[in-house]
Tab-separated table of C-alpha atoms in Angstrom:
chain	number	residue	atom	x	y	z
A	1	MET	CA	89.787	82.513	135.129
A	2	ASN	CA	89.258	84.442	138.321
A	3	LYS	CA	87.252	87.607	138.399
A	4	LEU	CA	89.713	90.446	138.638
A	5	PRO	CA	89.390	92.492	141.817
A	6	ASP	CA	88.439	96.151	141.027
A	7	ILE	CA	91.392	97.532	142.883
A	8	LEU	CA	93.730	95.775	140.321
A	9	LYS	CA	92.113	97.393	137.332
A	10	VAL	CA	92.995	100.614	135.802
A	11	GLY	CA	89.799	102.840	135.729
A	12	THR	CA	87.226	104.339	138.023
A	13	LEU	CA	86.015	102.057	141.047
A	14	GLN	CA	82.333	101.221	141.179
A	15	SER	CA	82.009	102.446	144.574
A	16	ALA	CA	83.644	104.846	146.878
A	17	GLU	CA	86.676	103.392	148.467
A	18	ASN	CA	89.123	104.666	151.214
A	19	MET	CA	92.476	104.809	149.545
A	20	GLU	CA	95.773	106.017	150.446
A	21	VAL	CA	98.651	106.789	148.128
A	22	ARG	CA	102.212	106.654	149.208
A	23	THR	CA	104.998	107.665	146.724
A	24	GLU	CA	108.516	106.405	147.136
A	25	VAL	CA	111.358	107.933	145.386
A	26	LEU	CA	113.912	105.280	144.389
A	27	ASP	CA	117.452	105.389	142.965
A	28	PRO	CA	118.663	102.576	140.694
A	29	ILE	CA	120.294	99.651	142.595
A	30	SER	CA	122.505	99.393	139.618
A	31	SER	CA	123.483	101.693	136.651
A	32	SER	CA	125.619	102.091	133.762
A	33	ASN	CA	125.607	103.617	130.330
A	34	SER	CA	123.893	100.726	129.022
A	35	GLU	CA	121.351	99.782	131.809
A	36	ILE	CA	119.459	100.827	134.779
A	37	VAL	CA	117.745	98.624	137.295
A	38	PHE	CA	115.122	99.686	140.068
A	39	GLN	CA	114.027	97.456	142.872
A	40	ILE	CA	110.519	98.208	143.699
A	41	PRO	CA	109.308	97.740	147.406
A	42	LYS	CA	106.655	95.079	147.963
A	43	ASN	CA	104.326	97.373	149.468
A	44	GLY	CA	100.636	98.139	148.514
A	45	ILE	CA	99.559	97.931	144.865
A	46	LEU	CA	101.639	99.194	142.281
A	47	ASP	CA	99.940	102.044	140.247
A	48	GLY	CA	100.535	102.503	136.553
A	49	GLY	CA	100.913	106.161	137.238
A	50	SER	CA	104.385	105.496	138.662
A	51	PHE	CA	106.894	107.183	136.461
A	52	VAL	CA	110.638	107.221	135.687
A	53	SER	CA	112.555	110.565	135.502
A	54	LEU	CA	115.097	110.628	132.797
A	55	ALA	CA	117.780	112.977	131.475
A	56	VAL	CA	120.611	113.068	129.261
A	57	LYS	CA	123.753	115.501	129.261
A	58	VAL	CA	126.031	116.296	126.408
A	59	SER	CA	129.869	116.995	126.479
A	60	ALA	CA	131.250	120.168	128.056
A	61	GLY	CA	130.689	123.452	126.016
A	62	VAL	CA	128.041	121.635	123.552
A	63	ASN	CA	125.094	123.864	123.041
A	64	ASP	CA	123.613	122.930	119.840
A	65	ALA	CA	122.303	119.331	120.677
A	66	PHE	CA	118.599	118.557	120.657
A	67	LEU	CA	116.598	115.466	121.304
A	68	PRO	CA	115.002	113.659	118.170
A	69	VAL	CA	112.027	115.933	117.550
A	70	ARG	CA	109.197	113.403	117.508
A	71	THR	CA	110.694	111.132	120.193
A	72	GLY	CA	112.212	113.100	122.847
A	73	ILE	CA	113.667	111.363	125.916
A	74	HIS	CA	112.153	108.049	124.659
A	75	GLY	CA	115.261	107.737	122.604
A	76	LEU	CA	117.225	107.070	125.818
A	77	ILE	CA	115.491	103.690	126.192
A	78	LYS	CA	116.485	100.694	124.132
A	79	SER	CA	113.958	98.068	126.014
A	80	VAL	CA	112.105	97.653	129.196
A	81	GLN	CA	111.665	94.407	131.310
A	82	LEU	CA	109.186	94.268	134.323
A	83	MET	CA	110.477	91.281	136.295
A	84	SER	CA	109.299	89.287	139.477
A	85	GLY	CA	112.590	87.996	140.707
A	86	SER	CA	114.407	86.655	137.622
A	87	LYS	CA	111.155	85.951	135.763
A	88	VAL	CA	110.140	88.477	133.015
A	89	ILE	CA	106.494	89.461	133.486
A	90	ALA	CA	106.260	92.076	130.682
A	91	SER	CA	108.633	93.632	128.306
A	92	ASN	CA	108.738	96.160	125.443
A	93	ASP	CA	111.846	95.935	123.004
A	94	ASP	CA	112.671	98.735	120.569
A	95	TYR	CA	110.818	100.916	122.938
A	96	ALA	CA	111.902	104.220	121.472
A	97	HIS	CA	110.515	103.473	118.041
A	98	TYR	CA	107.287	102.012	119.709
A	99	ALA	CA	106.895	105.106	121.686
A	100	THR	CA	107.491	107.513	118.731
A	101	MET	CA	104.822	105.583	116.870
A	102	VAL	CA	102.268	105.522	119.536
A	103	ARG	CA	102.511	109.052	120.583
A	104	GLN	CA	101.246	110.209	117.058
A	105	PHE	CA	97.918	109.104	118.051
A	106	GLU	CA	97.537	111.648	120.853
A	107	THR	CA	96.072	114.941	120.013
A	108	PRO	CA	98.430	117.664	118.719
A	109	GLU	CA	97.480	119.924	121.481
A	110	HIS	CA	98.200	117.144	124.137
A	111	ARG	CA	101.589	116.496	122.551
A	112	ALA	CA	102.446	120.228	122.284
A	113	PHE	CA	101.169	121.359	125.962
A	114	VAL	CA	101.682	118.218	127.909
A	115	ASP	CA	103.995	115.781	126.191
A	116	MET	CA	106.601	118.459	125.154
A	117	VAL	CA	107.149	119.256	128.811
A	118	LYS	CA	107.213	115.753	129.959
A	119	THR	CA	109.221	114.059	127.310
A	120	GLY	CA	110.986	116.596	125.221
A	121	ALA	CA	109.393	115.832	122.013
A	122	CYS	CA	108.130	118.589	119.632
A	123	LEU	CA	107.187	119.344	116.023
A	124	ASP	CA	103.405	118.307	116.639
A	125	ARG	CA	101.304	121.258	115.720
A	126	TRP	CA	101.213	122.586	112.242
A	127	GLY	CA	99.546	125.745	110.653
A	128	VAL	CA	99.991	128.239	107.730
A	129	LEU	CA	102.364	131.080	107.580
A	130	ASN	CA	101.385	132.392	104.354
A	131	THR	CA	97.881	131.766	103.020
A	132	ASN	CA	99.298	132.483	99.312
A	133	SER	CA	101.514	129.354	99.299
A	134	GLY	CA	99.507	127.309	101.937
A	135	HIS	CA	102.661	125.655	103.240
A	136	LEU	CA	102.154	123.794	106.292
A	137	ALA	CA	104.661	125.246	108.943
A	138	PRO	CA	105.573	124.204	112.469
A	139	LYS	CA	103.953	126.057	115.375
A	140	ASP	CA	105.800	125.159	118.509
A	141	LEU	CA	109.360	125.742	117.416
A	142	LYS	CA	111.143	129.089	118.020
A	143	TYR	CA	111.321	131.205	114.841
A	144	THR	CA	114.314	133.548	114.233
A	145	ASN	CA	113.013	134.427	110.699
A	146	GLN	CA	109.262	133.585	110.121
A	147	SER	CA	109.435	133.440	106.384
A	148	ASP	CA	107.550	131.040	104.196
A	149	ASP	CA	110.374	130.435	101.726
A	150	ASN	CA	113.639	128.552	102.078
A	151	THR	CA	115.159	131.619	104.205
A	152	GLY	CA	112.773	130.672	107.004
A	153	ARG	CA	114.503	129.528	110.256
A	154	CYS	CA	113.255	127.921	113.479
A	155	GLY	CA	114.585	125.775	116.061
A	156	VAL	CA	113.688	123.471	119.072
A	157	PRO	CA	112.718	125.491	122.152
A	158	GLN	CA	115.620	125.928	124.545
A	159	PHE	CA	113.994	124.734	127.605
A	160	ILE	CA	113.962	121.111	126.241
A	161	LYS	CA	117.555	121.089	125.011
A	162	PRO	CA	119.957	118.972	126.895
A	163	THR	CA	122.966	120.794	128.541
A	164	ASP	CA	126.221	119.593	129.728
A	165	SER	CA	125.425	119.760	133.481
A	166	ASP	CA	123.254	117.561	135.624
A	167	SER	CA	121.880	120.602	137.684
A	168	SER	CA	120.821	122.508	134.392
A	169	THR	CA	119.754	119.826	131.896
A	170	PRO	CA	116.077	119.315	131.561
A	171	VAL	CA	114.393	116.289	133.361
A	172	PHE	CA	111.609	114.538	131.872
A	173	CYS	CA	109.341	111.759	133.044
A	174	VAL	CA	107.857	108.571	131.296
A	175	PRO	CA	105.040	106.750	133.120
A	176	LEU	CA	105.167	103.037	133.908
A	177	SER	CA	101.936	102.567	131.745
A	178	HIS	CA	103.856	103.849	128.741
A	179	LEU	CA	106.793	101.632	129.332
A	180	VAL	CA	105.061	98.355	129.579
A	181	PRO	CA	101.620	97.885	128.206
A	182	PHE	CA	100.745	95.606	131.172
A	183	MET	CA	100.372	98.640	133.351
A	184	ARG	CA	97.885	100.269	130.941
A	185	SER	CA	94.924	98.299	132.189
A	186	ARG	CA	96.375	96.265	135.102
A	187	GLN	CA	97.959	96.810	138.462
A	188	LEU	CA	100.139	94.512	140.707
A	189	PRO	CA	99.407	93.392	144.157
A	190	LEU	CA	102.868	93.773	145.608
A	191	PHE	CA	101.848	93.248	149.129
A	192	ALA	CA	101.019	89.525	148.225
A	193	MET	CA	104.030	88.652	146.051
A	194	LYS	CA	106.970	86.816	147.422
A	195	GLU	CA	109.772	87.875	145.169
A	196	ASN	CA	110.921	91.449	144.674
A	197	LEU	CA	109.886	93.410	141.619
A	198	PHE	CA	112.280	94.968	139.248
A	199	LEU	CA	112.062	97.320	136.554
A	200	ARG	CA	114.934	96.976	134.112
A	201	LEU	CA	115.793	99.644	131.427
A	202	GLN	CA	118.420	98.846	128.990
A	203	LEU	CA	119.707	102.050	127.466
A	204	ASN	CA	120.758	103.400	124.101
A	205	THR	CA	124.132	104.938	123.614
A	206	GLN	CA	125.586	107.358	121.448
A	207	THR	CA	129.286	108.547	120.698
A	208	GLN	CA	129.091	110.056	117.239
A	209	ARG	CA	127.237	113.171	116.250
A	210	THR	CA	125.518	111.611	113.098
A	211	ASP	CA	124.106	108.791	115.231
A	212	GLY	CA	120.702	110.303	115.950
A	213	THR	CA	120.080	107.896	118.683
A	214	LEU	CA	120.003	110.128	121.785
A	215	CYS	CA	120.456	113.503	120.323
A	216	CYS	CA	120.674	115.391	117.059
A	217	PHE	CA	122.795	118.436	116.274
A	218	ALA	CA	122.412	121.714	114.494
A	219	GLU	CA	123.491	122.069	110.792
A	220	GLY	CA	127.149	122.638	110.483
A	221	SER	CA	127.929	121.483	114.191
A	222	THR	CA	131.304	120.551	115.102
A	223	SER	CA	130.393	119.605	118.691
A	224	SER	CA	131.298	116.315	120.445
A	225	GLY	CA	128.663	113.766	119.554
A	226	VAL	CA	128.979	111.940	122.953
A	227	VAL	CA	125.608	111.927	124.944
A	228	VAL	CA	125.431	110.096	128.223
A	229	PRO	CA	122.586	109.472	130.916
A	230	SER	CA	122.402	112.125	133.741
A	231	PHE	CA	122.314	109.530	136.437
A	232	THR	CA	121.819	112.206	139.226
A	233	ASN	CA	118.400	112.887	137.620
A	234	ILE	CA	117.223	109.444	136.892
A	235	LYS	CA	114.796	108.047	139.434
A	236	PHE	CA	111.776	105.882	139.877
A	237	TYR	CA	108.744	107.542	141.454
A	238	SER	CA	106.789	104.560	142.767
A	239	ASP	CA	103.090	104.890	143.679
A	240	HIS	CA	101.707	102.448	146.001
A	241	LEU	CA	97.770	102.231	146.708
A	242	TYR	CA	96.439	101.207	150.013
A	243	TYR	CA	92.872	100.488	150.672
A	244	THR	CA	91.262	100.346	154.180
A	245	ASP	CA	87.831	98.803	153.496
A	246	GLY	CA	88.833	95.099	153.406
A	247	SER	CA	89.360	94.857	149.580
A	248	MET	CA	93.162	94.156	149.914
A	249	ALA	CA	92.450	91.386	152.484
A	250	GLN	CA	89.838	89.963	149.829
A	251	THR	CA	92.497	90.031	147.124
A	252	GLN	CA	95.178	88.474	149.393
A	253	LYS	CA	92.618	85.721	150.339
A	254	ALA	CA	92.080	84.982	146.492
A	255	ILE	CA	96.023	84.815	145.949
A	256	PHE	CA	96.415	82.348	148.846
A	257	SER	CA	93.520	80.192	147.784
A	258	GLU	CA	93.936	76.782	146.256
A	259	GLN	CA	93.670	78.273	142.644
A	260	GLY	CA	95.477	81.443	143.257
A	261	LEU	CA	94.433	84.570	141.207
A	262	SER	CA	94.567	84.579	137.596
A	263	TYR	CA	93.791	87.318	135.069
A	264	LEU	CA	94.608	88.474	131.542
A	265	TYR	CA	97.151	91.323	130.776
A	266	GLU	CA	98.687	92.834	127.648
A	267	ASP	CA	102.223	92.083	126.679
A	268	MET	CA	104.361	93.199	123.405
A	269	ILE	CA	106.279	90.898	121.245
A	270	THR	CA	108.660	92.585	118.759
A	271	THR	CA	109.911	90.920	115.607
A	272	ASN	CA	112.707	92.549	113.485
A	273	ALA	CA	112.861	91.628	109.830
A	274	GLN	CA	114.967	92.676	106.863
A	275	ILE	CA	114.054	93.183	103.248
A	276	PRO	CA	116.987	93.045	100.697
A	277	ALA	CA	117.957	95.665	98.219
A	278	THR	CA	116.887	95.322	94.648
A	279	GLY	CA	119.009	95.865	91.422
A	280	ALA	CA	119.333	99.352	89.939
A	281	VAL	CA	115.842	100.752	88.658
A	282	ALA	CA	115.948	103.041	85.683
A	283	GLN	CA	114.816	106.564	86.004
A	284	GLY	CA	111.022	106.709	85.666
A	285	SER	CA	110.513	102.976	86.030
A	286	VAL	CA	109.065	100.871	88.750
A	287	ILE	CA	109.818	97.022	89.530
A	288	GLU	CA	107.838	95.186	92.014
A	289	GLN	CA	109.555	93.218	94.942
A	290	LYS	CA	107.346	90.611	96.551
A	291	ILE	CA	108.289	89.474	100.137
A	292	GLU	CA	106.757	87.389	102.946
A	293	ARG	CA	107.952	87.658	106.573
A	294	ASP	CA	106.845	85.539	109.515
A	295	LEU	CA	105.558	87.018	112.719
A	296	ALA	CA	106.708	84.852	115.874
A	297	VAL	CA	103.148	84.754	117.494
A	298	SER	CA	102.192	81.115	116.783
A	299	GLY	CA	99.883	79.850	119.605
A	300	ARG	CA	99.339	83.342	121.049
A	301	THR	CA	96.216	85.481	121.254
A	302	VAL	CA	96.845	88.631	119.242
A	303	ARG	CA	95.242	91.940	119.804
A	304	SER	CA	96.981	94.095	117.190
A	305	ILE	CA	99.852	94.297	114.828
A	306	MET	CA	101.715	97.701	113.989
A	307	ILE	CA	104.519	97.917	111.630
A	308	ALA	CA	107.241	100.524	111.280
A	309	GLU	CA	109.615	100.266	108.315
A	310	LYS	CA	112.629	102.405	106.990
A	311	ASN	CA	115.872	102.075	105.199
A	312	VAL	CA	118.591	99.840	106.865
A	313	ASN	CA	120.638	102.138	109.392
A	314	GLU	CA	119.040	105.360	107.953
A	315	THR	CA	119.057	108.350	110.340
A	316	HIS	CA	117.535	111.822	109.904
A	317	ASN	CA	119.060	115.154	110.712
A	318	ILE	CA	115.780	116.075	112.802
A	319	LEU	CA	114.043	112.909	113.486
A	320	GLY	CA	117.040	110.967	114.439
A	321	ASN	CA	116.435	107.260	114.065
A	322	TYR	CA	112.916	107.139	114.891
A	323	PHE	CA	110.611	107.209	111.931
A	324	SER	CA	108.802	104.859	109.490
A	325	ASP	CA	108.841	106.086	105.935
A	326	CYS	CA	107.326	105.422	102.469
A	327	ARG	CA	108.098	106.637	99.118
A	328	GLU	CA	105.855	108.111	96.336
A	329	THR	CA	104.702	104.745	95.011
A	330	ASN	CA	102.269	102.849	97.039
A	331	ASP	CA	103.333	99.320	98.595
A	332	THR	CA	100.735	96.593	98.909
A	333	LEU	CA	100.187	94.871	102.197
A	334	ASN	CA	98.189	91.843	103.460
A	335	PHE	CA	98.436	89.365	106.154
A	336	ARG	CA	98.009	85.705	106.175
A	337	ILE	CA	96.547	84.355	109.528
A	338	ASN	CA	95.582	80.930	110.439
A	339	GLU	CA	96.160	79.888	106.613
A	340	ASN	CA	93.627	82.636	105.430
A	341	ARG	CA	94.498	85.956	103.602
A	342	LEU	CA	92.985	88.602	105.748
A	343	TYR	CA	91.923	91.067	102.904
A	344	ASP	CA	90.428	89.798	99.625
A	345	ARG	CA	92.270	92.681	97.917
A	346	ASP	CA	95.703	93.932	99.267
A	347	LEU	CA	95.848	97.319	101.047
A	348	GLU	CA	97.346	99.913	98.786
A	349	LYS	CA	95.935	103.453	98.976
A	350	PRO	CA	97.249	105.459	101.876
A	351	SER	CA	93.585	106.159	102.945
A	352	HIS	CA	92.830	102.359	103.369
A	353	LYS	CA	96.075	101.943	105.517
A	354	TRP	CA	95.347	105.054	107.436
A	355	ASN	CA	91.947	103.532	108.248
A	356	GLU	CA	93.102	100.241	109.371
A	357	LEU	CA	95.866	101.764	111.492
A	358	SER	CA	93.151	103.892	113.256
A	359	ALA	CA	91.200	100.831	114.355
A	360	VAL	CA	94.221	99.687	116.215
A	361	MET	CA	94.239	102.594	118.710
A	362	ASN	CA	90.551	103.370	118.382
A	363	LYS	CA	91.507	106.891	117.139
A	364	PRO	CA	93.476	108.184	113.968
A	365	LEU	CA	96.862	109.081	113.577
A	366	GLN	CA	96.866	112.874	114.539
A	367	ASN	CA	99.146	114.125	111.960
A	368	PRO	CA	98.719	116.090	108.508
A	369	ASN	CA	98.419	113.579	105.746
A	370	GLN	CA	101.625	114.874	104.106
A	371	PHE	CA	103.529	113.176	107.002
A	372	TYR	CA	101.645	109.799	106.355
A	373	SER	CA	102.291	109.567	102.650
A	374	PHE	CA	103.369	111.414	99.473
A	375	ASP	CA	99.916	111.165	98.011
A	376	THR	CA	99.301	115.072	98.124
A	377	ASP	CA	102.600	116.040	96.517
A	378	SER	CA	103.203	113.377	93.874
A	379	ASP	CA	102.541	113.277	90.205
A	380	LYS	CA	99.699	110.622	89.657
A	381	SER	CA	100.409	110.745	85.822
A	382	ALA	CA	103.967	109.497	86.222
A	383	VAL	CA	104.741	105.777	86.388
A	384	ASP	CA	107.002	106.397	89.559
A	385	ASN	CA	104.730	109.068	91.107
A	386	GLN	CA	107.638	111.474	91.155
A	387	LEU	CA	107.238	114.612	93.480
A	388	ASN	CA	106.118	117.742	91.635
A	389	GLN	CA	105.291	120.092	94.489
A	390	ASN	CA	105.679	120.483	98.256
A	391	SER	CA	102.982	121.534	100.588
A	392	VAL	CA	104.944	121.715	103.711
A	393	TYR	CA	107.458	124.300	105.218
A	394	VAL	CA	110.667	124.648	103.219
A	395	GLY	CA	112.573	126.848	105.456
A	396	GLY	CA	115.333	125.321	108.113
A	397	ILE	CA	114.860	123.506	111.438
A	398	GLU	CA	117.890	123.963	113.579
A	399	GLY	CA	119.564	125.131	110.481
A	400	HIS	CA	118.602	121.925	108.402
A	401	VAL	CA	116.878	123.290	105.325
A	402	LEU	CA	113.950	121.088	104.195
A	403	PRO	CA	113.506	120.306	100.407
A	404	ALA	CA	111.576	122.729	98.327
A	405	THR	CA	110.116	120.352	95.641
A	406	ASP	CA	111.386	117.205	94.749
A	407	ASN	CA	114.286	116.005	96.511
A	408	THR	CA	115.972	112.915	95.031
A	409	ALA	CA	118.216	112.311	98.054
A	410	ALA	CA	115.346	112.904	100.334
A	411	THR	CA	117.530	114.836	102.674
A	412	ASN	CA	115.726	116.415	105.761
A	413	GLU	CA	112.453	115.225	104.268
A	414	LEU	CA	109.521	115.251	106.707
A	415	ARG	CA	106.859	114.073	104.482
A	416	GLY	CA	106.060	110.408	104.515
A	417	LYS	CA	108.076	109.709	107.694
A	418	ALA	CA	105.072	108.915	109.894
A	419	HIS	CA	103.958	106.062	107.732
A	420	TYR	CA	102.961	103.189	110.011
A	421	VAL	CA	100.454	100.372	109.072
A	422	GLY	CA	98.464	98.308	111.414
A	423	TYR	CA	95.812	95.790	111.922
A	424	ASP	CA	93.216	95.544	114.748
A	425	ALA	CA	92.948	91.693	115.574
A	426	THR	CA	90.239	92.147	118.277
A	427	THR	CA	87.113	90.019	117.474
A	428	SER	CA	84.484	92.300	119.276
A	429	GLY	CA	85.175	95.685	118.265
A	430	PHE	CA	85.673	96.755	121.955
A	431	ASN	CA	89.054	97.681	123.534
A	432	VAL	CA	88.820	95.016	126.330
A	433	LEU	CA	90.895	92.150	127.132
A	434	GLY	CA	89.629	88.601	126.114
A	435	ASN	CA	88.780	89.515	122.540
A	436	GLY	CA	92.081	88.977	120.808
A	437	LYS	CA	92.311	86.649	117.738
A	438	LYS	CA	93.642	83.167	118.583
A	439	ILE	CA	96.582	82.094	116.314
A	440	GLY	CA	97.222	78.396	115.590
A	441	VAL	CA	100.539	76.675	114.971
A	442	LYS	CA	101.404	78.689	111.856
A	443	PRO	CA	102.957	82.007	112.274
A	444	VAL	CA	101.282	85.111	111.032
A	445	ILE	CA	102.672	86.024	107.611
A	446	ILE	CA	103.116	89.562	106.498
A	447	GLN	CA	102.775	89.765	102.582
A	448	LYS	CA	104.225	92.924	100.855
A	449	THR	CA	104.688	94.125	97.429
A	450	LEU	CA	107.255	96.886	97.319
A	451	LYS	CA	107.189	99.118	94.329
A	452	ARG	CA	110.882	100.035	93.811
A	453	THR	CA	111.828	103.178	92.032
A	454	HIS	CA	115.225	104.712	90.974
A	455	ASN	CA	115.829	106.333	94.302
A	456	ASN	CA	114.204	103.709	96.431
A	457	ASN	CA	115.855	100.352	95.966
A	458	GLY	CA	117.989	99.975	99.055
A	459	ALA	CA	117.710	97.281	101.966
A	460	ARG	CA	114.856	97.963	104.196
A	461	GLU	CA	114.365	97.087	108.162
A	462	MET	CA	110.858	96.247	109.463
A	463	ARG	CA	109.777	96.462	113.149
A	464	ILE	CA	106.736	94.522	113.889
A	465	PHE	CA	105.009	95.208	117.252
A	466	ALA	CA	102.411	92.510	118.119
A	467	ASN	CA	100.315	93.288	121.146
A	468	VAL	CA	99.263	89.959	122.676
A	469	GLU	CA	97.186	88.668	125.658
A	470	ARG	CA	98.840	86.627	128.443
A	471	VAL	CA	97.689	85.259	131.584
A	472	ILE	CA	99.403	85.973	135.115
A	473	ASN	CA	98.671	83.553	137.986
A	474	ILE	CA	99.621	84.724	141.573
A	475	LYS	CA	99.387	81.870	143.929
A	476	ASN	CA	100.718	81.771	147.539
A	477	GLY	CA	102.763	84.825	146.272
A	478	GLU	CA	104.408	82.958	143.638
A	479	VAL	CA	104.091	84.396	140.096
A	480	VAL	CA	103.606	82.355	136.952
A	481	VAL	CA	102.894	83.760	133.536
A	482	SER	CA	101.884	82.028	130.358
A	483	ALA	CA	104.159	81.671	127.363
């Protein structure tokens, strides 16, 4: 493996360099409601700070639509591919679900003061309206009635709501380093690559008001649910780096050497799995459902695994399609890797799962614990841990009133909707490439025991995101990537 030149790393250079940055604003070479493709010029070194501007617009006269509150404009993107010619270098499937998950690790202040403006997501900071009740209440929404009971009303700020016009709808931006993990730590020497580089975005579509894919709507809305991309506002702002001290010439020399230039990079493998429904469960009872699901990473080097799970085709009036939920009872989780169980005892307590998840991103999930599990508000003396209180805001958001105490239908429930689980597979404890866990010929097996209750026995869907290490070799301008 060649030593990676500093100019292809993301980070501070060890010595002062003379560098010039040139930004090119690119229109798509092809676009439709389902796909957008950009061709990136073969100039300089592609920087991960390059970004795509994105926007959507609603049907004429609609004024009560809002982006899924914890997802924002990310919901427009279904999947991403970074391609050299027809070869896929890096990809990210189910991108909107992935982006919703990882943004929860940023500080609430960053999400509120930076990310809200850039992506249109909100509902990130929480405070207390009334110290008597102690209810957590959203801080960054616009209140029309600042009450701590179910008469309270607040809504999404107007400046991040889509409109029906290309000229007035808000325009957001998503960095390339967020779209594909490759660009988080590596940069591409476009000046020494023979084939053109393409950024392909496959888009989500929405035709119904209850869809929750691109937009949600206020309570009682009769508006058209059709939401489309605002193509006038969709562009790629491509940053190209140029160095004048000879470092680019040295990099080019390595690429056109006999061995070429090889280095590690990150990629994402997404696996979708289903969990069948169980039979009816009596009120107040619990039945266990044991399942195993294979993760298709045989022969790979895995850095981390993160899992989002919810009921099949379930949408939310405020969160749209993008959440991962749990119920009052705690499921158990384990992994079987290279024929060995990972944990001696299955993970069950929310605190243990939270701790393992924090290791994946080297920082904790930045949400109140009510949104990670029902541990705070459930009755531990009951077999099915039924809810017996609510410590979260019980008013309305965009007219959708949140449940007061126990809510058997879980309508508009925000608690337990950021319940992600994960495993840090790195071997050294440092977040650097080259320390992932090598997987043999057997797939990684996810082992779960779901504790089903009267109101939680439907079919479930799992999205499993495996961050893996791959090798790219650029020789004589030709790009080859490992499996």
